[in-house]
């Protein structure tokens, strides 16, 4: 009520608790609570809070007390200068009366700023070097992963090639065994048939021999002579084995089916990953195997014996010609 700058509605100075709001010009009446009964202006309160926070954050933090290092020689003197000759901080007494009296010195703060700047530069350089080294390490790790992947891929290819060779060898082994089994069965059937013929001939001779023994026991001479002549003729015919076939010596031998893999073994031991890039590849890389089951070239460039077909199986040995032996 004592404020002369608060005009009333009539333009005169207010004599009580009445004044106009500076924002909306609304007339405000103070009640018994005084200014504490006025309506709160949240906008102004927020602005005040923001200024308070900025004021608090802008105030300098209280400086921490740092213990000043003292001179080891002059215990009551603080280290306040830097000896450029010896490269160590020292005190004024050491410069005047002590070990550094003949040395060149400089203010501690100037050397501090210089070395602090140098240390910062060195740290920044180390940070750059660390980033570069980290990049190199990442590249090396990626190279390791690539090498492992390439190694797995190449090992898979090598296994495929050798599996192909195994399959070819298995096919050839089956084929050769079938041929050996065929000739074996043929020879066995022939020998079994011949054995049966000789068995039948032996049985016939045994019967004639039994008849001959009975004839020898005949006491009547006339009856003996009647039976002896035809019996002798039968014995002579039975003793003649010219109609029976003879087995040639070595007929049971199967060595003509043996195969030497010395050249193939040397070729397999000489297999490596070397190849001539100028030569045209026919779908096979380090060890090419064609449709006929033949292997590729060795590292020396000469024709690998795996390229040659496996030694053919010799035909079965023919049966011996029948030789008619004269009767004994």
Coordinates of C-alpha atoms in Angstrom, one line a residue, residues 30-187:
X30 CA -4.1 -9.2 -1.0
X31 CA -6.0 -11.2 1.7
X32 CA -4.9 -11.9 5.2
X33 CA -2.1 -14.2 4.0
X34 CA -0.3 -11.4 2.4
X35 CA 2.1 -12.2 -0.5
X36 CA 2.0 -15.8 0.5
X37 CA -1.6 -16.0 -0.7
X38 CA -0.8 -14.8 -4.2
X39 CA -1.2 -17.3 -7.1
X40 CA 2.1 -19.1 -7.9
X41 CA 3.8 -18.2 -11.2
X42 CA 5.3 -21.6 -12.3
X43 CA 7.1 -20.1 -15.3
X44 CA 8.9 -17.6 -13.1
X45 CA 9.7 -20.3 -10.5
X46 CA 11.2 -22.6 -13.3
X47 CA 13.3 -19.7 -14.6
X48 CA 14.6 -19.0 -11.0
X49 CA 15.5 -22.7 -10.5
X50 CA 17.4 -22.7 -13.8
X51 CA 19.4 -19.7 -12.8
X52 CA 20.2 -21.2 -9.4
X53 CA 21.5 -24.4 -11.0
X54 CA 23.6 -22.4 -13.5
X55 CA 25.0 -20.3 -10.7
X56 CA 25.9 -23.4 -8.6
X57 CA 27.5 -25.2 -11.5
X58 CA 29.5 -22.1 -12.6
X59 CA 31.0 -21.5 -9.1
X60 CA 34.7 -22.7 -9.1
X61 CA 35.2 -25.9 -7.1
X62 CA 37.3 -25.4 -4.0
X63 CA 40.9 -26.1 -4.8
X64 CA 42.3 -29.2 -3.3
X65 CA 45.3 -28.6 -1.2
X66 CA 48.3 -30.2 -2.8
X67 CA 51.2 -31.1 -0.6
X68 CA 54.2 -29.1 -1.8
X69 CA 57.2 -31.4 -2.1
X70 CA 60.1 -30.3 0.1
X71 CA 63.8 -30.5 -0.6
X72 CA 65.6 -33.6 0.7
X73 CA 68.7 -31.6 1.5
X74 CA 67.1 -28.5 2.9
X75 CA 64.0 -29.8 4.7
X76 CA 62.5 -26.4 5.3
X77 CA 62.7 -25.3 1.7
X78 CA 60.0 -26.1 -0.9
X79 CA 61.0 -27.2 -4.4
X80 CA 60.3 -24.2 -6.5
X81 CA 62.9 -24.1 -9.4
X82 CA 64.0 -26.6 -12.1
X83 CA 67.7 -27.4 -12.8
X84 CA 68.1 -27.4 -16.6
X85 CA 71.6 -28.8 -16.3
X86 CA 70.7 -31.8 -14.1
X87 CA 67.1 -32.1 -15.3
X88 CA 65.6 -32.3 -11.8
X89 CA 63.4 -30.0 -9.7
X90 CA 65.2 -28.4 -6.7
X91 CA 65.0 -25.6 -4.2
X92 CA 66.5 -22.1 -4.1
X93 CA 68.9 -23.0 -1.4
X94 CA 70.4 -25.7 -3.5
X95 CA 70.9 -23.1 -6.3
X96 CA 72.6 -20.6 -4.0
X97 CA 74.6 -22.8 -1.7
X98 CA 74.1 -26.4 -2.7
X99 CA 74.8 -28.9 -5.4
X100 CA 73.2 -26.8 -8.2
X101 CA 74.9 -23.5 -7.6
X102 CA 76.8 -23.7 -10.9
X103 CA 73.8 -25.1 -12.9
X104 CA 71.4 -23.3 -15.2
X105 CA 67.9 -23.1 -13.7
X106 CA 64.4 -22.0 -14.8
X107 CA 61.1 -21.2 -13.1
X108 CA 59.2 -24.4 -12.2
X109 CA 56.0 -23.3 -13.8
X110 CA 57.5 -22.7 -17.2
X111 CA 59.2 -26.1 -17.3
X112 CA 55.9 -27.6 -16.0
X113 CA 53.9 -26.1 -18.9
X114 CA 56.6 -27.2 -21.4
X115 CA 56.8 -30.8 -20.2
X116 CA 53.1 -31.1 -19.7
X117 CA 52.6 -30.0 -23.3
X118 CA 55.2 -32.5 -24.5
X119 CA 53.7 -35.3 -22.4
X120 CA 50.2 -34.5 -23.8
X121 CA 51.6 -34.6 -27.3
X122 CA 53.4 -37.9 -26.7
X123 CA 50.2 -39.4 -25.2
X124 CA 48.2 -38.2 -28.2
X125 CA 50.8 -39.8 -30.5
X126 CA 50.6 -43.1 -28.5
X127 CA 46.8 -43.0 -28.8
X128 CA 47.2 -42.7 -32.6
X129 CA 49.7 -45.5 -32.6
X130 CA 47.5 -47.6 -30.5
X131 CA 44.6 -47.1 -32.9
X132 CA 46.8 -48.0 -35.8
X133 CA 48.1 -51.1 -34.1
X134 CA 44.6 -52.1 -33.1
X135 CA 43.6 -51.8 -36.8
X136 CA 46.6 -54.0 -37.7
X137 CA 45.6 -56.6 -35.1
X138 CA 42.0 -56.6 -36.5
X139 CA 43.4 -57.2 -40.0
X140 CA 45.6 -60.0 -38.7
X141 CA 42.7 -61.6 -36.9
X142 CA 40.7 -61.4 -40.1
X143 CA 43.6 -62.9 -42.0
X144 CA 43.7 -65.8 -39.5
X145 CA 40.0 -66.5 -40.0
X146 CA 40.4 -66.3 -43.7
X147 CA 43.4 -68.8 -43.6
X148 CA 41.3 -71.2 -41.4
X149 CA 38.4 -71.0 -43.8
X150 CA 40.6 -71.5 -46.9
X151 CA 42.4 -74.4 -45.1
X152 CA 39.1 -76.1 -44.4
X153 CA 37.9 -75.6 -48.0
X154 CA 41.2 -77.0 -49.4
X155 CA 41.2 -80.0 -47.0
X156 CA 37.6 -80.7 -48.1
X157 CA 38.7 -80.6 -51.8
X158 CA 41.7 -82.9 -51.1
X159 CA 39.4 -85.4 -49.3
X160 CA 37.1 -85.4 -52.2
X161 CA 39.9 -86.1 -54.6
X162 CA 41.3 -89.0 -52.6
X163 CA 37.8 -90.4 -52.0
X164 CA 37.5 -90.4 -55.8
X165 CA 40.7 -92.3 -56.1
X166 CA 39.6 -94.8 -53.4
X167 CA 36.4 -95.3 -55.3
X168 CA 38.3 -96.0 -58.5
X169 CA 40.6 -98.5 -56.7
X170 CA 37.6 -100.2 -55.1
X171 CA 36.0 -100.5 -58.6
X172 CA 39.1 -102.0 -60.1
X173 CA 39.6 -104.3 -57.1
X174 CA 36.0 -105.6 -57.5
X175 CA 36.5 -106.0 -61.3
X176 CA 39.7 -108.0 -60.8
X177 CA 38.3 -110.1 -58.1
X178 CA 35.3 -111.0 -60.3
X179 CA 37.7 -112.1 -63.1
X180 CA 39.8 -114.2 -60.7
X181 CA 36.6 -115.7 -59.3
X182 CA 35.4 -116.5 -62.8
X183 CA 38.5 -118.4 -63.8
X184 CA 38.8 -120.0 -60.4
X185 CA 35.3 -121.4 -60.7
X186 CA 36.0 -122.5 -64.3
X187 CA 39.1 -124.4 -63.3

